[in-house]
Tab-separated table of C-alpha atoms in Angstrom:
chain	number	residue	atom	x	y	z
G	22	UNK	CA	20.728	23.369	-11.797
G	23	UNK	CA	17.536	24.343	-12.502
G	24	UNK	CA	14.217	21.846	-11.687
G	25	UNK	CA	11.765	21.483	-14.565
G	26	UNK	CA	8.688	20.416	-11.504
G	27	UNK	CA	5.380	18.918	-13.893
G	28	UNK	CA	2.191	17.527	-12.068
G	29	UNK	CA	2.370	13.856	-12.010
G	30	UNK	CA	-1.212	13.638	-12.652
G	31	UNK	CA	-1.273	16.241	-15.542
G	32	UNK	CA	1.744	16.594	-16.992
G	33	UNK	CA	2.341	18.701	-20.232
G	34	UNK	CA	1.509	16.697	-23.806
G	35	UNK	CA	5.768	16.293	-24.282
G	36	UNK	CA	6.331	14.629	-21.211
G	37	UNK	CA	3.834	12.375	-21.290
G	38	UNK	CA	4.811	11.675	-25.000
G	39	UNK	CA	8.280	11.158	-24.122
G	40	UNK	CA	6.985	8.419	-21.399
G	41	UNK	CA	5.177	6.646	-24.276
G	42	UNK	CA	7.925	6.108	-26.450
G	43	UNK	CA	9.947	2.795	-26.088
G	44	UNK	CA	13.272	3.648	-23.918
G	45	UNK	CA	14.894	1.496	-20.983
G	46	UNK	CA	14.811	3.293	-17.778
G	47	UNK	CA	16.267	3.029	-13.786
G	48	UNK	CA	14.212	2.368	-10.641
G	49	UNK	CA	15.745	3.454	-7.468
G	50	UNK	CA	15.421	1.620	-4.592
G	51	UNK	CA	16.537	2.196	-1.172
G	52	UNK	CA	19.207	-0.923	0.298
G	53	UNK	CA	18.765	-1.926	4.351
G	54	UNK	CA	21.830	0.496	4.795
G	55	UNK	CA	20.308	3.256	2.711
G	56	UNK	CA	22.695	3.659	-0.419
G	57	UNK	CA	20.385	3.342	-3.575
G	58	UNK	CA	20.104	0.529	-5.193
G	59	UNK	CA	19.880	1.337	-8.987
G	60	UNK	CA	18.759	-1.133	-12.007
G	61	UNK	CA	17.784	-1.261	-15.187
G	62	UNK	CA	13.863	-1.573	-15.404
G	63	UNK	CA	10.711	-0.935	-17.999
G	64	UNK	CA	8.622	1.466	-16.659
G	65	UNK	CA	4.799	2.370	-17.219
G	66	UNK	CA	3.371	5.381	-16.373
G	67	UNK	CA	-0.285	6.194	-15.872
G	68	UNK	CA	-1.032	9.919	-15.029
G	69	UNK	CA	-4.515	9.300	-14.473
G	70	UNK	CA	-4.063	6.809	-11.881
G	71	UNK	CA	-1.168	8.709	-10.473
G	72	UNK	CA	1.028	5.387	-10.900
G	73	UNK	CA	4.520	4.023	-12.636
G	74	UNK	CA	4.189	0.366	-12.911
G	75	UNK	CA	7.272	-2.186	-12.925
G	76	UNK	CA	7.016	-5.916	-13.884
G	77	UNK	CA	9.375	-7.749	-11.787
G	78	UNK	CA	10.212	-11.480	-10.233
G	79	UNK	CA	8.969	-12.096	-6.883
G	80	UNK	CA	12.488	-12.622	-5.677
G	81	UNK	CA	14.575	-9.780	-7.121
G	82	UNK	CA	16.691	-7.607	-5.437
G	83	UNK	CA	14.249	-4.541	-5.944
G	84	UNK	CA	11.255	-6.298	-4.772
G	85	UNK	CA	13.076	-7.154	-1.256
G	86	UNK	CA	13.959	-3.609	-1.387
G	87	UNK	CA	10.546	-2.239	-1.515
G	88	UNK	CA	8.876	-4.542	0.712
G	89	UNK	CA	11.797	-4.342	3.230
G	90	UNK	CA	10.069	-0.566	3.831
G	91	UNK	CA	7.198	-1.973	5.218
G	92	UNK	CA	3.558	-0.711	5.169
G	93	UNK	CA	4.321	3.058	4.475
G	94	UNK	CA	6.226	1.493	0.911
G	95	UNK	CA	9.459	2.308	-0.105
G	96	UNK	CA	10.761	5.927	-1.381
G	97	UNK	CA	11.650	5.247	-4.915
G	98	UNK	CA	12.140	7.156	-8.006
G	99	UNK	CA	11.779	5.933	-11.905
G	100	UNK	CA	14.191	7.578	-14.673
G	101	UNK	CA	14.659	7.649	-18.511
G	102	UNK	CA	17.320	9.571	-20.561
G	103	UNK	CA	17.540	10.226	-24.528
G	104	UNK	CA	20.203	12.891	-25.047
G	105	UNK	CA	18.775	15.991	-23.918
G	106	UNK	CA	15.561	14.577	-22.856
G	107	UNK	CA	14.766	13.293	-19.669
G	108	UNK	CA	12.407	12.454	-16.953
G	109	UNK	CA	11.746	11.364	-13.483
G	110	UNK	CA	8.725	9.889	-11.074
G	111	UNK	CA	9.362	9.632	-7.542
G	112	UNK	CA	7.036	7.829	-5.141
G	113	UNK	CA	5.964	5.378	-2.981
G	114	UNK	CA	6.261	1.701	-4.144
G	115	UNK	CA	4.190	-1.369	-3.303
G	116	UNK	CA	4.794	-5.082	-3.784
G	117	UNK	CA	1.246	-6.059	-5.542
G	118	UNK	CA	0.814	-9.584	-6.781
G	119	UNK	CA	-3.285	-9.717	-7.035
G	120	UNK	CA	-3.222	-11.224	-10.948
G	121	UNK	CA	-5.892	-8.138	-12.121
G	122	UNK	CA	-2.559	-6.002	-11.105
G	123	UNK	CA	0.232	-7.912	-12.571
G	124	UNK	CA	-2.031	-8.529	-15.900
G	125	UNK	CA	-2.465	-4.821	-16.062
G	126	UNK	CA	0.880	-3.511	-15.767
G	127	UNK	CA	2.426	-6.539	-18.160
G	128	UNK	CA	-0.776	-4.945	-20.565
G	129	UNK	CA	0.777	-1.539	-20.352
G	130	UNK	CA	4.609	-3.317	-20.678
G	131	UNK	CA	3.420	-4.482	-23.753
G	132	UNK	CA	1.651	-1.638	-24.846
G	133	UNK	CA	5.033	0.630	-24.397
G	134	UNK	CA	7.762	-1.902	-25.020
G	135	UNK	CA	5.963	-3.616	-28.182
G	136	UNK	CA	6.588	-7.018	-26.848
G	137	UNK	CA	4.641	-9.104	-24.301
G	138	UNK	CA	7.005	-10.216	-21.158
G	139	UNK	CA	7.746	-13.553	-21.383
G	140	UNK	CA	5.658	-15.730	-19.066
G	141	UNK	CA	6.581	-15.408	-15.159
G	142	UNK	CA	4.641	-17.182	-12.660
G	143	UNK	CA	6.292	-15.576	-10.415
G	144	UNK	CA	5.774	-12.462	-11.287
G	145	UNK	CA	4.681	-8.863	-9.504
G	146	UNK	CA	4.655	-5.601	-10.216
G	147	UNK	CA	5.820	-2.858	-8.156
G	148	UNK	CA	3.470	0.045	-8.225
G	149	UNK	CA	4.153	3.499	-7.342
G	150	UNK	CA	2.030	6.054	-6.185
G	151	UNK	CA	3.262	9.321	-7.684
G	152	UNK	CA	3.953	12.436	-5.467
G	153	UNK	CA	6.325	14.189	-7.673
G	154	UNK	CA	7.306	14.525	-11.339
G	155	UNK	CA	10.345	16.387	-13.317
G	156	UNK	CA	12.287	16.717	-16.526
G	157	UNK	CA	12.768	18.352	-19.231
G	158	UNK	CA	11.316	16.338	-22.522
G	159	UNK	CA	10.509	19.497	-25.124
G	160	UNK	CA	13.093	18.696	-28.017
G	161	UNK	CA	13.699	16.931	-31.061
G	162	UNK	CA	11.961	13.866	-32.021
G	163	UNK	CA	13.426	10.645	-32.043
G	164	UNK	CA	15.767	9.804	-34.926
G	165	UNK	CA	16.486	12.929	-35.851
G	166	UNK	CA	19.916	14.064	-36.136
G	167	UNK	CA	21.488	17.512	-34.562
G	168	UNK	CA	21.192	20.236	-37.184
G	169	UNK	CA	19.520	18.343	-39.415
G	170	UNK	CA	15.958	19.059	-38.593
């Protein structure tokens, strides 16, 4: 299968497009044994910063996984799909609960997802440092049907 590698800090005008629209995505993270843990998640992604942001509660499943990894953070990959189309961030994820971080990733939730998260006060997000990018999101626009465009 061939890779389609892009620079998590400058990736091409589609794939960042295709990150903007509004689709649900995955976030791997790694279980105490080491099989992947895999849920559904919304998913922020900042090239500038070199981060993927996910809102989460303080005592979900993912956020045990990611600080069970200690100081180093966890190895973790984000993914989206739309026929054709897709996309993935791998990284490093923290646990950060500082309210400047949480406020600016639910921000960018909002932003993407066209809806504010409902209130959490005990919210964090998990933020991940970006060392590697793929996919392949050159194609049609969405709502377009096959052969019709």
């Amino acid at each position: 299968m061939t890779a389609y590698p892009v620079d998590p800090g400058d990736p091409d005008p589609s794939y960042l497009s295709f990150w903007r629209e509004r689709h649900l995505c995955t976030l791997t993270t790694p279980r105490a044994d080491s099989s992947p843990h895999v849920v559904p998640v919304g998913v922020t992604y900042d090239p500038e910063a070199r981060l993927a942001r996910v809102i989460a509660n303080k005592s979900s499943r993912k956020v045990a996984n990611v600080l069970a990894a200690g100081p180093e953070g966890a190895r973790v990959a984000v993914c989206q799909v739309d026929g054709r189309r897709w996309a993935t961030l791998e990284g490093r994820a923290f646990v950060r609960s500082e309210r400047e971080r949480v406020t600016e990733a639910e921000r960018r939730y909002a932003e993407r997802y066209e809806r504010a998260p409902s209130p959490n006060p005990s919210r964090v997000v998990i933020e991940i440092e970006l060392t590697r990018a793929m996919g392949k999101a050159v194609g049609k626009p969405p709502g377009t049907v096959p052969g019709h465009g």
